[in-house]
Amino acid sequence: MPLYDFHTHSFFSDGALLPMELIRRAHVNGYSAMAITDHASASNIEELVEKVMRDCALAWEQWGFRVLPGVELTHCPPRSIATLAARAKAAGARVVVIHGETLVEPVPPGTNRASVECPDVDVLGHPGLLTEEEAALAAQNNVFLEITSRRGHCLGNGNTVVLGRAAGAKFLVNSDTHSPGDLHTEAFARTVALGAGLTAAETDTALYENPKMLLARAGAGTTIA
Ligand SMILES: [Zn+2]
Ligand SMILES: [Zn+2]
């Protein structure tokens, strides 16, 4: 079965691995496609995207493995999110993840709301205590809600499922990998989804159908002109 993961970190932020090693290990784990989404703010968006894109292009050209260059906008003031997300897309990011209002960090209140209103945001990561209104906006604006296996951040998964389901929002299951041992297998991703409260049918949609929608939106494999 295919395996997708649109939230991972390299040592360009706080991950352990070089992007190329992260890509190689994910490929060996059976990944079908992935994104590298290092922590970003106004300080480093273009630099991150430009650097990681070179390894994404190599993986595509040499192995036919699709790796989307992305960012995770992290702890940015909510009013800056739309501008920074647009900057990331202009720099070549194919996926913009937002570091949502996880229960275990002082992420600025209003981050979830600004994210689900923004057309350049693809994934609201670990939303924590999402509201009904935010879930409805996520559904309306096609922002995927993340179910995460990351320790701490995963405390909000149940709430994300309950409110996201009621609003008709779409889910993705991501690893938020920082170390090689965090990478998913297909069986583990399924366990995470079911453990968060998704039904078997909803799990299939989150694991297989929603990733295809995100990939279609992101366009073809990365190449460097
Ligand atoms: Zn995060
Ligand atoms: Zn992350």
Coordinates of N, CA and C and ligand atoms in Angstrom, one line a residue:
M1 N 0.8 -1.2 0.0 CA 0.0 0.0 0.0 C 0.9 1.3 0.0
P2 N 0.4 2.3 -0.6 CA 1.2 3.6 -0.6 C 1.3 4.2 0.8
L3 N 2.4 4.9 1.0 CA 2.6 5.6 2.3 C 3.1 7.0 2.0
Y4 N 2.4 7.9 2.7 CA 2.7 9.4 2.5 C 3.0 10.0 3.8
D5 N 3.8 11.1 3.7 CA 4.1 11.8 5.0 C 4.5 13.2 4.5
F6 N 3.8 14.2 5.0 CA 4.0 15.6 4.5 C 4.5 16.5 5.6
H7 N 5.1 16.0 6.6 CA 5.7 16.8 7.7 C 6.9 16.1 8.3
T8 N 8.1 16.6 7.8 CA 9.3 16.0 8.4 C 10.4 17.1 8.5
H9 N 11.4 16.9 9.3 CA 12.4 17.9 9.5 C 13.8 17.3 9.3
S10 N 14.6 18.2 8.7 CA 16.1 17.8 8.4 C 16.9 18.7 9.4
F11 N 18.2 18.5 9.3 CA 19.1 19.3 10.3 C 19.2 20.8 9.8
F12 N 18.4 21.2 8.8 CA 18.4 22.6 8.5 C 17.5 23.3 9.5
S13 N 16.7 22.5 10.3 CA 16.1 23.1 11.5 C 16.5 22.3 12.7
D14 N 15.6 21.5 13.2 CA 16.0 20.7 14.4 C 15.9 19.2 14.2
G15 N 15.9 18.8 13.0 CA 16.0 17.3 12.7 C 17.4 16.8 12.8
A16 N 17.6 15.5 12.8 CA 18.9 14.9 13.0 C 19.6 14.7 11.6
L17 N 18.9 14.6 10.6 CA 19.5 14.1 9.3 C 19.6 15.2 8.2
L18 N 20.6 15.1 7.4 CA 20.7 15.8 6.2 C 19.5 15.5 5.3
P19 N 19.0 16.4 4.5 CA 17.8 16.1 3.7 C 18.0 14.9 2.9
M20 N 19.2 14.7 2.3 CA 19.3 13.5 1.4 C 19.2 12.2 2.2
E21 N 19.8 12.2 3.4 CA 19.7 10.9 4.2 C 18.2 10.7 4.7
L22 N 17.5 11.8 5.0 CA 16.1 11.7 5.4 C 15.3 11.1 4.2
I23 N 15.6 11.6 3.0 CA 14.9 11.1 1.8 C 15.2 9.6 1.6
R24 N 16.5 9.3 1.7 CA 16.9 7.9 1.5 C 16.2 6.9 2.5
R25 N 16.3 7.3 3.7 CA 15.7 6.4 4.8 C 14.2 6.3 4.6
A26 N 13.5 7.4 4.2 CA 12.1 7.3 4.0 C 11.8 6.4 2.8
H27 N 12.5 6.5 1.7 CA 12.4 5.7 0.5 C 12.5 4.2 0.9
V28 N 13.5 3.9 1.7 CA 13.7 2.5 2.1 C 12.6 2.0 3.0
N29 N 12.0 2.9 3.8 CA 10.8 2.6 4.7 C 9.6 2.3 3.9
G30 N 9.6 2.5 2.6 CA 8.4 2.3 1.7 C 7.6 3.5 1.4
Y31 N 8.1 4.7 1.7 CA 7.4 5.9 1.3 C 7.1 6.0 -0.2
S32 N 5.9 6.5 -0.5 CA 5.6 6.7 -1.9 C 5.9 8.1 -2.3
A33 N 5.7 9.1 -1.4 CA 6.0 10.5 -1.6 C 6.1 11.1 -0.2
M34 N 6.8 12.3 -0.1 CA 6.9 12.9 1.2 C 7.1 14.4 1.0
A35 N 7.1 15.1 2.1 CA 7.6 16.5 2.1 C 8.6 16.7 3.2
I36 N 9.5 17.7 2.9 CA 10.4 18.1 4.0 C 10.0 19.5 4.4
T37 N 9.7 19.7 5.6 CA 9.1 20.9 6.1 C 9.8 21.5 7.3
D38 N 11.0 22.0 7.1 CA 11.7 22.5 8.3 C 11.1 23.8 8.9
H39 N 11.4 24.0 10.1 CA 10.8 25.1 10.9 C 11.2 26.4 10.2
A40 N 10.3 27.3 9.9 CA 10.5 28.5 9.2 C 9.8 29.7 9.8
S41 N 10.4 30.9 9.6 CA 9.8 32.2 10.0 C 10.3 33.2 9.0
A42 N 10.0 34.5 9.2 CA 10.5 35.5 8.3 C 12.0 35.4 8.1
S43 N 12.7 34.8 9.0 CA 14.2 34.9 9.0 C 14.8 33.9 7.9
N44 N 14.1 32.9 7.6 CA 14.8 31.8 6.8 C 14.1 31.1 5.7
I45 N 12.9 31.6 5.3 CA 12.1 30.9 4.4 C 12.8 30.6 3.1
E46 N 13.3 31.6 2.4 CA 13.9 31.4 1.1 C 15.1 30.5 1.1
E47 N 15.9 30.7 2.2 CA 17.2 29.9 2.3 C 16.8 28.4 2.5
L48 N 15.8 28.1 3.3 CA 15.5 26.7 3.5 C 14.9 26.1 2.2
V49 N 14.0 26.8 1.6 CA 13.4 26.2 0.4 C 14.4 26.0 -0.7
E50 N 15.3 27.0 -0.9 CA 16.3 26.9 -2.0 C 17.2 25.7 -1.7
K51 N 17.6 25.5 -0.5 CA 18.6 24.4 -0.2 C 17.9 23.0 -0.3
V52 N 16.7 22.9 0.3 CA 16.2 21.5 0.3 C 15.7 21.1 -1.1
M53 N 15.3 22.1 -1.9 CA 14.9 21.8 -3.2 C 15.9 21.1 -4.1
R54 N 17.2 21.3 -3.8 CA 18.2 20.7 -4.6 C 18.2 19.2 -4.4
D55 N 18.0 18.7 -3.1 CA 17.9 17.3 -2.8 C 16.6 16.7 -3.3
C56 N 15.5 17.5 -3.3 CA 14.2 17.0 -3.8 C 14.4 16.7 -5.3
A57 N 15.1 17.6 -6.0 CA 15.3 17.5 -7.4 C 16.1 16.2 -7.7
L58 N 17.1 16.0 -7.0 CA 18.0 14.8 -7.2 C 17.2 13.5 -7.0
A59 N 16.4 13.5 -5.9 CA 15.6 12.3 -5.6 C 14.6 12.0 -6.7
W60 N 14.1 13.1 -7.3 CA 13.1 12.9 -8.4 C 13.8 12.4 -9.7
E61 N 14.9 13.1 -10.0 CA 15.7 12.8 -11.2 C 16.3 11.4 -11.2
Q62 N 16.9 11.0 -10.1 CA 17.7 9.8 -10.0 C 16.8 8.6 -9.6
W63 N 15.9 8.8 -8.7 CA 15.1 7.7 -8.1 C 13.6 7.7 -8.5
G64 N 13.2 8.8 -9.1 CA 11.7 8.9 -9.4 C 10.9 9.0 -8.1
F65 N 11.6 9.4 -7.0 CA 10.9 9.5 -5.7 C 10.5 11.0 -5.5
R66 N 9.2 11.2 -5.2 CA 8.7 12.5 -5.2 C 8.8 13.1 -3.8
V67 N 9.6 14.1 -3.6 CA 9.8 14.8 -2.3 C 9.5 16.2 -2.5
L68 N 8.5 16.7 -1.8 CA 8.1 18.1 -2.0 C 8.9 19.0 -1.0
P69 N 9.5 20.1 -1.6 CA 10.1 21.0 -0.7 C 9.0 21.8 0.0
G70 N 9.2 22.0 1.3 CA 8.1 22.7 2.1 C 8.7 23.5 3.2
V71 N 7.9 24.1 4.0 CA 8.3 24.7 5.3 C 7.2 24.4 6.3
E72 N 7.6 24.6 7.6 CA 6.6 24.6 8.6 C 6.7 25.9 9.3
L73 N 5.8 26.8 9.1 CA 5.8 28.2 9.7 C 5.5 27.9 11.2
T74 N 6.5 28.4 12.0 CA 6.5 28.0 13.4 C 6.6 29.2 14.4
H75 N 5.6 29.3 15.3 CA 5.5 30.4 16.3 C 5.6 31.8 15.7
C76 N 5.1 31.9 14.5 CA 5.0 33.2 13.8 C 3.8 34.0 14.3
P77 N 3.8 35.3 14.4 CA 2.6 36.1 14.8 C 1.5 35.7 13.8
P78 N 0.3 35.5 14.3 CA -0.8 35.0 13.4 C -1.0 36.0 12.2
R79 N -0.9 37.3 12.5 CA -1.1 38.3 11.4 C -0.1 38.2 10.3
S80 N 1.0 37.5 10.5 CA 2.1 37.4 9.5 C 1.9 36.1 8.7
I81 N 1.0 35.3 9.1 CA 1.0 33.9 8.4 C 0.7 34.0 6.9
A82 N -0.3 34.8 6.6 CA -0.7 34.8 5.1 C 0.5 35.3 4.3
T83 N 1.2 36.4 4.7 CA 2.3 36.9 4.0 C 3.4 35.9 3.9
L84 N 3.7 35.3 5.0 CA 4.9 34.3 5.1 C 4.5 33.1 4.2
A85 N 3.3 32.6 4.3 CA 2.9 31.4 3.5 C 3.0 31.8 2.0
A86 N 2.6 33.0 1.6 CA 2.8 33.4 0.2 C 4.2 33.5 -0.2
R87 N 5.1 34.0 0.7 CA 6.5 34.1 0.5 C 7.1 32.7 0.2
A88 N 6.7 31.7 1.1 CA 7.2 30.3 0.9 C 6.8 29.8 -0.5
K89 N 5.5 30.0 -0.9 CA 5.1 29.5 -2.2 C 5.9 30.1 -3.3
A90 N 6.1 31.4 -3.2 CA 6.8 32.2 -4.2 C 8.3 31.7 -4.3
A91 N 8.8 31.2 -3.2 CA 10.2 30.7 -3.1 C 10.3 29.3 -3.7
G92 N 9.1 28.7 -3.9 CA 9.2 27.3 -4.5 C 8.7 26.2 -3.6
A93 N 8.2 26.6 -2.4 CA 7.7 25.6 -1.5 C 6.4 25.0 -2.1
R94 N 6.3 23.6 -2.1 CA 5.1 23.0 -2.7 C 4.1 22.7 -1.6
V95 N 4.6 22.7 -0.3 CA 3.7 22.4 0.8 C 4.0 23.4 1.9
V96 N 3.0 24.1 2.4 CA 3.1 24.9 3.6 C 2.3 24.3 4.7
V97 N 3.1 23.9 5.7 CA 2.5 23.4 7.0 C 2.6 24.5 8.0
I98 N 1.6 24.6 8.9 CA 1.6 25.5 10.0 C 1.8 24.7 11.3
H99 N 2.7 25.2 12.1 CA 2.9 24.6 13.5 C 1.7 25.1 14.3
G100 N 0.7 24.3 14.4 CA -0.6 24.7 15.0 C -0.5 24.8 16.5
E101 N -1.7 25.1 17.1 CA -1.7 25.4 18.6 C -1.7 24.1 19.4
T102 N -0.6 23.4 19.3 CA -0.3 22.2 20.1 C -0.5 22.5 21.6
L103 N -0.9 21.4 22.3 CA -1.2 21.6 23.7 C 0.1 21.7 24.5
V104 N 1.2 21.5 23.9 CA 2.5 21.4 24.7 C 3.5 22.5 24.5
E105 N 3.0 23.6 23.7 CA 3.9 24.7 23.5 C 3.1 26.0 23.5
P106 N 3.7 27.2 23.8 CA 3.0 28.4 23.8 C 2.9 29.0 22.4
V107 N 2.3 28.3 21.5 CA 2.0 28.8 20.1 C 1.1 30.0 20.2
P108 N 1.3 31.1 19.5 CA 0.4 32.3 19.6 C -1.0 31.9 19.3
P109 N -2.0 32.3 20.3 CA -3.4 32.1 20.0 C -3.8 32.8 18.7
G110 N -4.6 32.2 17.9 CA -5.0 32.8 16.6 C -4.2 32.2 15.5
T111 N -3.2 31.4 15.8 CA -2.5 30.7 14.7 C -3.4 29.7 13.9
N112 N -4.2 28.9 14.6 CA -5.1 28.0 13.9 C -6.0 28.8 13.0
R113 N -6.6 29.8 13.5 CA -7.6 30.6 12.8 C -6.9 31.2 11.5
A114 N -5.8 31.8 11.7 CA -5.1 32.5 10.5 C -4.7 31.4 9.5
S115 N -4.4 30.2 9.9 CA -4.0 29.1 9.0 C -5.2 28.6 8.1
V116 N -6.3 28.4 8.8 CA -7.4 27.8 8.0 C -8.1 28.9 7.1
E117 N -7.7 30.1 7.3 CA -8.3 31.2 6.4 C -7.4 31.5 5.2
C118 N -6.2 30.9 5.2 CA -5.2 31.3 4.3 C -5.1 30.3 3.1
P119 N -5.3 30.8 1.8 CA -5.2 30.0 0.7 C -3.9 29.3 0.4
D120 N -2.8 29.9 0.9 CA -1.5 29.3 0.7 C -1.1 28.3 1.7
V121 N -1.9 28.0 2.7 CA -1.6 27.0 3.7 C -2.3 25.7 3.2
D122 N -1.4 24.6 3.3 CA -1.9 23.3 2.9 C -2.3 22.4 4.1
V123 N -1.5 22.5 5.1 CA -1.8 21.6 6.3 C -1.7 22.4 7.6
L124 N -2.7 22.2 8.4 CA -2.6 22.8 9.8 C -2.1 21.6 10.6
G125 N -0.8 21.7 11.0 CA -0.2 20.7 11.9 C -0.7 20.7 13.3
H126 N -0.8 19.5 13.9 CA -1.1 19.4 15.3 C -2.0 20.6 15.9
P127 N -3.2 20.7 15.5 CA -4.0 21.9 15.9 C -4.4 22.0 17.4
G128 N -4.1 21.0 18.2 CA -4.5 21.1 19.6 C -6.0 21.3 19.7
L129 N -6.4 22.3 20.5 CA -7.9 22.4 20.7 C -8.5 23.3 19.6
L130 N -8.7 22.7 18.5 CA -9.4 23.3 17.3 C -10.8 23.7 17.7
T131 N -11.3 24.8 17.2 CA -12.7 25.1 17.4 C -13.6 24.7 16.3
E132 N -14.9 24.7 16.5 CA -15.9 24.3 15.5 C -15.7 25.2 14.3
E133 N -15.6 26.5 14.6 CA -15.5 27.5 13.5 C -14.2 27.3 12.7
E134 N -13.1 27.0 13.3 CA -11.8 26.7 12.6 C -11.9 25.5 11.8
A135 N -12.6 24.4 12.3 CA -12.8 23.2 11.6 C -13.6 23.5 10.3
A136 N -14.6 24.3 10.4 CA -15.5 24.6 9.3 C -14.7 25.4 8.2
L137 N -13.9 26.3 8.7 CA -13.0 27.1 7.7 C -12.0 26.1 7.0
A138 N -11.5 25.2 7.8 CA -10.5 24.2 7.2 C -11.2 23.5 6.1
A139 N -12.4 23.0 6.3 CA -13.2 22.2 5.3 C -13.4 23.1 4.1
Q140 N -13.9 24.3 4.4 CA -14.3 25.3 3.3 C -13.1 25.6 2.4
N141 N -11.9 25.8 3.0 CA -10.7 26.3 2.3 C -9.7 25.2 2.0
N142 N -10.2 24.0 2.1 CA -9.3 22.8 1.7 C -7.9 22.8 2.4
V143 N -7.9 23.2 3.7 CA -6.7 23.1 4.5 C -6.8 21.7 5.2
F144 N -5.8 20.8 5.0 CA -5.9 19.5 5.6 C -5.6 19.7 7.1
L145 N -6.3 18.9 7.9 CA -6.0 18.8 9.4 C -5.1 17.6 9.7
E146 N -4.1 17.8 10.5 CA -3.1 16.8 10.7 C -3.4 15.9 11.9
I147 N -3.3 14.6 11.7 CA -3.3 13.6 12.8 C -1.8 13.3 12.9
T148 N -1.2 13.4 14.1 CA 0.2 13.3 14.2 C 0.6 12.2 15.2
S149 N 1.8 11.5 14.9 CA 2.3 10.5 15.8 C 3.3 11.2 16.7
R150 N 3.6 12.5 16.6 CA 4.6 13.1 17.4 C 4.2 13.2 18.9
R151 N 5.1 12.8 19.8 CA 4.8 12.8 21.2 C 4.4 14.3 21.6
G152 N 3.5 14.4 22.5 CA 3.1 15.7 23.0 C 2.1 16.3 22.0
H153 N 2.4 16.5 20.8 CA 1.5 17.1 19.8 C 0.3 16.2 19.6
C154 N 0.5 14.8 19.8 CA -0.6 13.9 19.5 C -1.7 14.0 20.5
L155 N -1.5 14.7 21.6 CA -2.5 14.8 22.7 C -3.8 15.5 22.1
G156 N -3.7 16.2 21.0 CA -4.8 16.9 20.5 C -5.5 16.1 19.4
N157 N -5.0 14.9 19.0 CA -5.6 14.1 17.9 C -7.1 13.9 18.0
G158 N -7.5 13.5 19.2 CA -8.9 13.1 19.4 C -9.8 14.3 19.1
N159 N -9.5 15.4 19.6 CA -10.3 16.6 19.4 C -10.3 17.0 17.9
T160 N -9.1 16.9 17.2 CA -9.0 17.2 15.8 C -10.0 16.2 15.0
V161 N -10.0 15.0 15.4 CA -10.9 14.0 14.7 C -12.4 14.4 14.9
V162 N -12.7 14.6 16.1 CA -14.2 14.9 16.4 C -14.7 16.1 15.7
L163 N -13.9 17.2 15.9 CA -14.4 18.5 15.3 C -14.2 18.5 13.8
G164 N -13.1 17.9 13.3 CA -12.8 17.9 11.9 C -13.9 17.0 11.1
R165 N -14.2 15.9 11.7 CA -15.3 15.0 11.1 C -16.6 15.8 11.0
A166 N -17.0 16.4 12.1 CA -18.3 17.1 12.2 C -18.3 18.2 11.1
A167 N -17.2 18.8 10.8 CA -17.2 19.9 9.9 C -17.0 19.4 8.4
G168 N -16.6 18.1 8.2 CA -16.4 17.6 6.9 C -15.0 18.0 6.4
A169 N -14.0 18.2 7.4 CA -12.7 18.6 7.0 C -11.9 17.3 6.6
K170 N -10.8 17.5 5.9 CA -10.0 16.3 5.4 C -8.7 16.2 6.3
F171 N -8.4 14.9 6.6 CA -7.3 14.6 7.5 C -6.1 14.1 6.7
L172 N -4.9 14.3 7.2 CA -3.7 13.7 6.8 C -3.0 13.1 8.1
V173 N -2.3 12.0 7.9 CA -1.5 11.4 9.0 C 0.0 11.6 8.7
N174 N 0.6 12.4 9.6 CA 2.0 12.8 9.4 C 2.8 12.3 10.6
S175 N 4.2 12.2 10.4 CA 5.1 11.7 11.4 C 5.7 12.9 12.2
D176 N 5.9 14.1 11.6 CA 6.7 15.1 12.2 C 8.0 14.6 12.6
T177 N 8.6 13.8 11.7 CA 9.9 13.2 11.9 C 11.0 14.2 12.2
H178 N 11.7 13.9 13.3 CA 13.0 14.7 13.7 C 14.2 13.7 13.7
S179 N 13.9 12.4 13.9 CA 15.0 11.4 14.0 C 14.5 10.3 13.1
P180 N 15.5 9.4 12.6 CA 15.1 8.4 11.7 C 14.1 7.4 12.3
G181 N 14.1 7.2 13.6 CA 13.1 6.3 14.2 C 11.7 6.8 14.2
D182 N 11.5 8.1 13.9 CA 10.2 8.7 13.8 C 9.5 8.4 12.5
L183 N 10.2 7.9 11.5 CA 9.6 7.7 10.2 C 8.5 6.6 10.3
H184 N 7.4 6.8 9.5 CA 6.3 5.8 9.6 C 6.6 4.6 8.7
T185 N 5.9 3.5 9.1 CA 5.7 2.4 8.2 C 4.2 2.5 7.9
E186 N 3.7 1.8 6.8 CA 2.3 1.8 6.5 C 1.5 1.3 7.7
A187 N 1.9 0.3 8.3 CA 1.2 -0.3 9.4 C 1.1 0.7 10.6
F188 N 2.2 1.4 10.9 CA 2.1 2.3 12.0 C 1.3 3.5 11.7
A189 N 1.3 4.0 10.5 CA 0.5 5.2 10.1 C -1.0 4.8 10.3
R190 N -1.4 3.6 9.9 CA -2.7 3.1 10.1 C -3.1 3.0 11.6
T191 N -2.2 2.6 12.4 CA -2.4 2.5 13.8 C -2.7 3.8 14.5
V192 N -1.9 4.8 14.0 CA -2.0 6.2 14.5 C -3.4 6.7 14.2
A193 N -3.8 6.5 13.0 CA -5.1 7.0 12.5 C -6.3 6.4 13.3
L194 N -6.2 5.0 13.4 CA -7.3 4.3 14.2 C -7.2 4.7 15.6
G195 N -6.1 4.9 16.2 CA -5.9 5.3 17.6 C -6.5 6.7 17.9
A196 N -6.4 7.5 16.9 CA -7.0 8.9 17.0 C -8.5 8.9 16.9
G197 N -9.1 7.7 16.5 CA -10.5 7.7 16.5 C -11.1 7.6 15.1
L198 N -10.3 7.6 14.0 CA -10.8 7.5 12.7 C -11.4 6.1 12.5
T199 N -12.5 6.0 11.7 CA -13.0 4.7 11.4 C -12.0 4.1 10.3
A200 N -12.3 2.8 10.0 CA -11.4 2.1 9.0 C -11.6 2.8 7.7
A201 N -12.8 3.2 7.3 CA -13.0 3.9 6.0 C -12.3 5.3 6.0
E202 N -12.5 6.0 7.1 CA -11.9 7.3 7.2 C -10.3 7.2 7.2
T203 N -9.8 6.1 7.8 CA -8.4 5.9 7.8 C -7.9 5.7 6.4
D204 N -8.6 4.9 5.6 CA -8.2 4.7 4.2 C -8.2 6.1 3.4
T205 N -9.2 6.9 3.7 CA -9.3 8.2 3.0 C -8.1 9.1 3.4
A206 N -7.8 9.1 4.7 CA -6.7 9.9 5.2 C -5.3 9.4 4.7
L207 N -5.2 8.1 4.6 CA -3.9 7.5 4.2 C -3.7 7.5 2.7
Y208 N -4.7 7.3 1.9 CA -4.5 7.1 0.5 C -5.2 8.1 -0.4
E209 N -6.3 8.6 -0.1 CA -7.0 9.6 -1.0 C -6.6 11.0 -0.8
N210 N -6.6 11.5 0.5 CA -6.2 12.9 0.7 C -4.8 13.2 0.3
P211 N -3.8 12.3 0.5 CA -2.5 12.6 0.0 C -2.5 12.8 -1.5
K212 N -3.3 12.1 -2.3 CA -3.3 12.3 -3.7 C -3.8 13.7 -4.1
M213 N -4.8 14.1 -3.3 CA -5.3 15.5 -3.6 C -4.2 16.5 -3.3
L214 N -3.5 16.3 -2.2 CA -2.4 17.3 -1.9 C -1.3 17.2 -3.0
L215 N -1.0 16.0 -3.4 CA 0.1 15.9 -4.5 C -0.4 16.5 -5.8
A216 N -1.7 16.4 -6.1 CA -2.2 17.0 -7.4 C -2.1 18.5 -7.3
R217 N -2.4 19.0 -6.1 CA -2.3 20.5 -5.9 C -0.9 21.0 -6.0
A218 N 0.1 20.1 -5.5 CA 1.5 20.5 -5.5 C 2.2 20.5 -6.8
G219 N 1.6 19.8 -7.8 CA 2.2 19.7 -9.1 C 3.3 18.6 -9.2
A220 N 3.9 18.5 -10.4 CA 4.8 17.4 -10.6 C 6.1 17.4 -9.8
G221 N 6.9 16.4 -10.0 CA 8.2 16.3 -9.3 C 9.1 17.6 -9.4
T222 N 9.8 17.8 -8.4 CA 10.7 19.0 -8.3 C 11.9 18.9 -9.3
T223 N 12.1 19.8 -10.1 CA 13.3 19.9 -10.9 C 13.9 21.3 -10.7
I224 N 15.2 21.4 -10.9 CA 15.9 22.7 -10.8 C 16.2 23.1 -12.2
A225 N 15.7 24.3 -12.6 CA 15.9 24.8 -14.0 C 17.4 25.0 -14.2
Ligands
ZN1 ZN 5.1 21.6 14.5
ZN2 ZN 7.2 19.8 12.8

